[in-house]
GROMACS .gro file of C-alpha atoms in nm:
model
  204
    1UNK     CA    1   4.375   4.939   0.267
    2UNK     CA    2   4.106   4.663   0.218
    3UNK     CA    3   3.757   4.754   0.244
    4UNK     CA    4   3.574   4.635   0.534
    5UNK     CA    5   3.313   4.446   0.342
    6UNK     CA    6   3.605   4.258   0.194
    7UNK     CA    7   3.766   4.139   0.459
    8UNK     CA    8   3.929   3.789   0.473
    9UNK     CA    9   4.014   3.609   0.774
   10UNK     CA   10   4.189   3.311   0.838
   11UNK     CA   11   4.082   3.057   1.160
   12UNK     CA   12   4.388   2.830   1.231
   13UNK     CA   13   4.473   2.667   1.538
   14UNK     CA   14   4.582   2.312   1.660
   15UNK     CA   15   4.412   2.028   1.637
   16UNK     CA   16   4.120   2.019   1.924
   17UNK     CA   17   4.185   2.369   2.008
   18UNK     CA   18   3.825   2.514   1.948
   19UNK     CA   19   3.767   2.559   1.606
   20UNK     CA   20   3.489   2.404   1.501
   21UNK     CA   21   3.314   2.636   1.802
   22UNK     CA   22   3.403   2.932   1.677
   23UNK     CA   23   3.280   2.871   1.306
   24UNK     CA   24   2.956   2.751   1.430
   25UNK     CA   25   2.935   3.085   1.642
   26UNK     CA   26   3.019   3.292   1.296
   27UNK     CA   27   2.782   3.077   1.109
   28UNK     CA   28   2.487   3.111   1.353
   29UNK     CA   29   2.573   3.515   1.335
   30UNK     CA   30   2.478   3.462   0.941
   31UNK     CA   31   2.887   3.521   0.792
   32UNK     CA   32   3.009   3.328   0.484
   33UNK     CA   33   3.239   3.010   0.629
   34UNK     CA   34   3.470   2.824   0.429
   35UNK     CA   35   3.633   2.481   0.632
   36UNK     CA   36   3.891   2.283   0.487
   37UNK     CA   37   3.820   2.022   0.726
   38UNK     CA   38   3.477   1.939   0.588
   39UNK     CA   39   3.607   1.993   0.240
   40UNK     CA   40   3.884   1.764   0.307
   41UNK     CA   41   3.617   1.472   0.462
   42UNK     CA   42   3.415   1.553   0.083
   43UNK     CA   43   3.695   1.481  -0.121
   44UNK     CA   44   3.770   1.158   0.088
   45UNK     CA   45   3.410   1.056   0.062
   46UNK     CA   46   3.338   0.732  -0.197
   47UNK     CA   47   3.313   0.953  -0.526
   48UNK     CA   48   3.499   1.258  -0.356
   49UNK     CA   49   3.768   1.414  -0.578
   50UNK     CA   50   4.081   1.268  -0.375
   51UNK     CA   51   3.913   0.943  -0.288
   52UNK     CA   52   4.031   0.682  -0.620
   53UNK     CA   53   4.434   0.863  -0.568
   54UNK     CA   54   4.420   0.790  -0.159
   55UNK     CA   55   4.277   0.475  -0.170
   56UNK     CA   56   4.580   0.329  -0.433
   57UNK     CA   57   4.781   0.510  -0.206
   58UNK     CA   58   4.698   0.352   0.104
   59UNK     CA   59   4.455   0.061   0.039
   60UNK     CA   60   4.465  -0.071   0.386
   61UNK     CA   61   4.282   0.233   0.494
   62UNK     CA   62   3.959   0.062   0.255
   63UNK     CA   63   3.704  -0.068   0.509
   64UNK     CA   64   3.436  -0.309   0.375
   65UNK     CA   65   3.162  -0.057   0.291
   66UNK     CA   66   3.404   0.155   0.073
   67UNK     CA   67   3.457   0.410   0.295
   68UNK     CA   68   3.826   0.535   0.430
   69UNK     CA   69   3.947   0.494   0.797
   70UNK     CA   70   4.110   0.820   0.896
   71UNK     CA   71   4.256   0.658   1.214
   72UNK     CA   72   4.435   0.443   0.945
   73UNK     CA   73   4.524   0.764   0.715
   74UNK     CA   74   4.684   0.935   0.993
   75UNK     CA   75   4.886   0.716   1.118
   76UNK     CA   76   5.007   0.656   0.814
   77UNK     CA   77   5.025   1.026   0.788
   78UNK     CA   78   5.284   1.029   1.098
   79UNK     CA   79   5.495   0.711   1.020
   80UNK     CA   80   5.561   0.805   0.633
   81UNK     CA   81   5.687   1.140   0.548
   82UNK     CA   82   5.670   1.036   0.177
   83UNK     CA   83   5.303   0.952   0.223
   84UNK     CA   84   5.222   1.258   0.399
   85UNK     CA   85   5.416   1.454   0.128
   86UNK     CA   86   5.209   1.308  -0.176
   87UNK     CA   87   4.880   1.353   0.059
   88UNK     CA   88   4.947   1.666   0.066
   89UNK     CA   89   5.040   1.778  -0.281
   90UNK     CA   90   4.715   1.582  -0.402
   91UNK     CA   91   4.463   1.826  -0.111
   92UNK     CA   92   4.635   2.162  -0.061
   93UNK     CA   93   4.551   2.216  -0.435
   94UNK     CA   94   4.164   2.086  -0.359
   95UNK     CA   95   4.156   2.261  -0.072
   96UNK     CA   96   4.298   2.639  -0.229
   97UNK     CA   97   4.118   2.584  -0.543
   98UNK     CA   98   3.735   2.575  -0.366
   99UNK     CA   99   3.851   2.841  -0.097
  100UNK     CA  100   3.934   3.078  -0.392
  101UNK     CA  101   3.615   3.019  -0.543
  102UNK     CA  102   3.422   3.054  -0.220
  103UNK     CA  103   3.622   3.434  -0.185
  104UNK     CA  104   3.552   3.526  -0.529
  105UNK     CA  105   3.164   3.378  -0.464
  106UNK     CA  106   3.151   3.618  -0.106
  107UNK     CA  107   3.354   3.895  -0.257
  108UNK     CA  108   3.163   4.249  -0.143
  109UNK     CA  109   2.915   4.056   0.048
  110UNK     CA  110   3.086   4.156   0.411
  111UNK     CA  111   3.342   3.965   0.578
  112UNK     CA  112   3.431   3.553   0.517
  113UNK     CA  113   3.552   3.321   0.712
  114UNK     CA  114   3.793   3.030   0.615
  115UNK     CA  115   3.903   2.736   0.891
  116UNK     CA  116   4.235   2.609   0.755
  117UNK     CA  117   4.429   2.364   1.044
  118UNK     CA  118   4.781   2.397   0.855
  119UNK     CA  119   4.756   2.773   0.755
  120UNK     CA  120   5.086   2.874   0.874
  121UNK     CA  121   5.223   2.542   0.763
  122UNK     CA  122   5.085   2.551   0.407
  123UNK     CA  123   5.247   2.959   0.391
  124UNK     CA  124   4.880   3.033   0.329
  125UNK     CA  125   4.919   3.383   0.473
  126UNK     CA  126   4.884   3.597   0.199
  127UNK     CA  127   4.562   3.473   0.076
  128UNK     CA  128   4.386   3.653   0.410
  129UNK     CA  129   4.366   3.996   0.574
  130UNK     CA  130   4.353   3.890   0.926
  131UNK     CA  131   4.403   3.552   1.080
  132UNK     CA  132   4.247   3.436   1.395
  133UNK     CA  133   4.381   3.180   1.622
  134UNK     CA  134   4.194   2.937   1.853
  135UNK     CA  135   4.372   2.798   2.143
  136UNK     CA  136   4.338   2.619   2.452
  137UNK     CA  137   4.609   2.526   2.747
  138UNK     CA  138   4.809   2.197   2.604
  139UNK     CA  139   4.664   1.992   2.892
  140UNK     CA  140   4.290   2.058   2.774
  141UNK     CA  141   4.459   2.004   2.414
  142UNK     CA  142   4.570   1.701   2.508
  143UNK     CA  143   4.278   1.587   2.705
  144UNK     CA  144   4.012   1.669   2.437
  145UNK     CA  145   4.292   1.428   2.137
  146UNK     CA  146   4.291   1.119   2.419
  147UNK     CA  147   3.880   1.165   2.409
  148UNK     CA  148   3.841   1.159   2.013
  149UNK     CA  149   4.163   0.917   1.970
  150UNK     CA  150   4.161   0.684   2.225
  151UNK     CA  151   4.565   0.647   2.130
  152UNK     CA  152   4.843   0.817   2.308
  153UNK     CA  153   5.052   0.748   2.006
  154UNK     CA  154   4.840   0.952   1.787
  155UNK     CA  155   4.779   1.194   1.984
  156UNK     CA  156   5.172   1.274   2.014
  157UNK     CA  157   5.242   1.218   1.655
  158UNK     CA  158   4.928   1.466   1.558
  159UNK     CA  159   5.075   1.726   1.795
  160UNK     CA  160   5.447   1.703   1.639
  161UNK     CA  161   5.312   1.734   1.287
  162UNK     CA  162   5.215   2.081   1.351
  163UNK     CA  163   5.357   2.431   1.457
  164UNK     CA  164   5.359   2.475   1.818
  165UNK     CA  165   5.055   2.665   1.981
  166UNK     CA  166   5.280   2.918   2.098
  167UNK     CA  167   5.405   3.016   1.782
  168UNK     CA  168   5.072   3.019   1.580
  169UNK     CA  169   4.939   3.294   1.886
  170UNK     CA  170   5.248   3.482   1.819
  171UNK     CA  171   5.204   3.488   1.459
  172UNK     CA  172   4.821   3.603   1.464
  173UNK     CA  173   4.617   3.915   1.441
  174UNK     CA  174   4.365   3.793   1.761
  175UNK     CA  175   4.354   3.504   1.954
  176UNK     CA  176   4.106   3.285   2.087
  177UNK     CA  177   4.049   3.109   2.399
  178UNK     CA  178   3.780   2.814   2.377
  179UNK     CA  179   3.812   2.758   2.729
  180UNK     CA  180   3.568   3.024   2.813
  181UNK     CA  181   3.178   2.948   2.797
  182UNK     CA  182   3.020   2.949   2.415
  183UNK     CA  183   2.865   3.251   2.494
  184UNK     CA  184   3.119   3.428   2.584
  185UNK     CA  185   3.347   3.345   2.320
  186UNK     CA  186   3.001   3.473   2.062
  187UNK     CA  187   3.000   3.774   2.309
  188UNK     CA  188   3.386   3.871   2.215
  189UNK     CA  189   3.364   3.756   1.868
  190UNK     CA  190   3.046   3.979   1.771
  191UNK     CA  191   3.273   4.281   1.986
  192UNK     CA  192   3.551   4.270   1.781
  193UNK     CA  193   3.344   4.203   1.460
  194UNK     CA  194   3.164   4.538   1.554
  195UNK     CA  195   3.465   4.683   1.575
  196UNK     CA  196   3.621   4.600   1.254
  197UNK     CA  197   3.297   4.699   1.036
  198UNK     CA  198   3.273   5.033   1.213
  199UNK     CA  199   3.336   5.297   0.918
  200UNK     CA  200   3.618   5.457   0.966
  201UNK     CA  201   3.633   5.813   1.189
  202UNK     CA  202   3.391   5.685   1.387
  203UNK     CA  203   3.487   5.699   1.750
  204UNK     CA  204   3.531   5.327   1.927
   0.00000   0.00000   0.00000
């Protein structure tokens, strides 16, 4: 059995879903939060590990001050499976590299907390003790991709590229709703962290 204090959770979900809510929540409760996202936004930065590869992979995505245009990456992301393919082969190993430091960093320190969108996708499951998803109904999903898009065509292609909702709730240890109010998803999340750090014996 893993020891409380070494617990290692997983926060997946789909794309607009909540995420970023909840790790805010478990970073303003003081726990140790890892994001792929924002590591993934470094290494894409001018200077950033990935940035001289993705930017001789897809040059059109080079914008005059040097900078990369995401919008650009991702739909190149959904029209080229070879693309998406070498993208991924060049961040997945980023991305498990600095989250395996970050674990050994946190290791004994109480429970961490690692936000990876493709989790189930990447067959990251091993590396975590629990894994959390956050969800929403597909209309809100879809509602909150048309906001930060502004492209039905993305927003379809970004939902196809990952596992359905459904099946990323069925394969977790707790899910999440971000539909409810912030404060009551910190509310549930501090409940069931309470629970999970009680020494065991002791009565619920």
């Amino acid at each position: 059995m893993v020891p409380k204090k070494d617990l290692r959770i997983g926060i997946t979900g789909g794309p607009a879903t909540g995420k970023t809510t909840l790790l805010e929540i478990l970073r303003e409760l003081g726990y140790p939060v890892f994001s792929a996202d924002e590591r993934v936004r470094a290494y894409l930065a001018p200077g950033g590990q990935a940035y001289a590869a993705v930017r001789s992979l897809c040059p059109e995505a080079l914008r005059e001050d040097g900078t990369l245009d995401r919008r650009i990456l991702l739909r190149r992301l959904l029209q080229d499976p070879a693309f998406r393919s070498r993208m991924e082969g060049l961040l997945h190993p980023l991305v498990r590299r600095d989250l395996m430091t970050f674990m050994e960093k946190h290791r004994g320190a109480g429970p961490v907390f690692a936000e990876i969108p493709l989790l189930f996708e990447a067959g990251w499951e091993d590396l975590f003790d629990e894994i959390w998803v956050v969800t929403c109904s597909e209309e809100i999903q879809r509602r909150r991709l048309r906001e930060r898009l502004r492209d039905e065509e993305l927003v379809r292609g970004l939902l196809r590229l990952q596992l359905p909702l459904a099946e990323k709730e069925r394969r977790a240890h707790r899910v999440f709703s971000s539909e409810v109010p912030v404060e009551e998803l910190r509310v549930r999340v501090q409940r069931v962290l309470s629970r999970s750090l009680r020494p065991s014996g002791e009565s619920p």
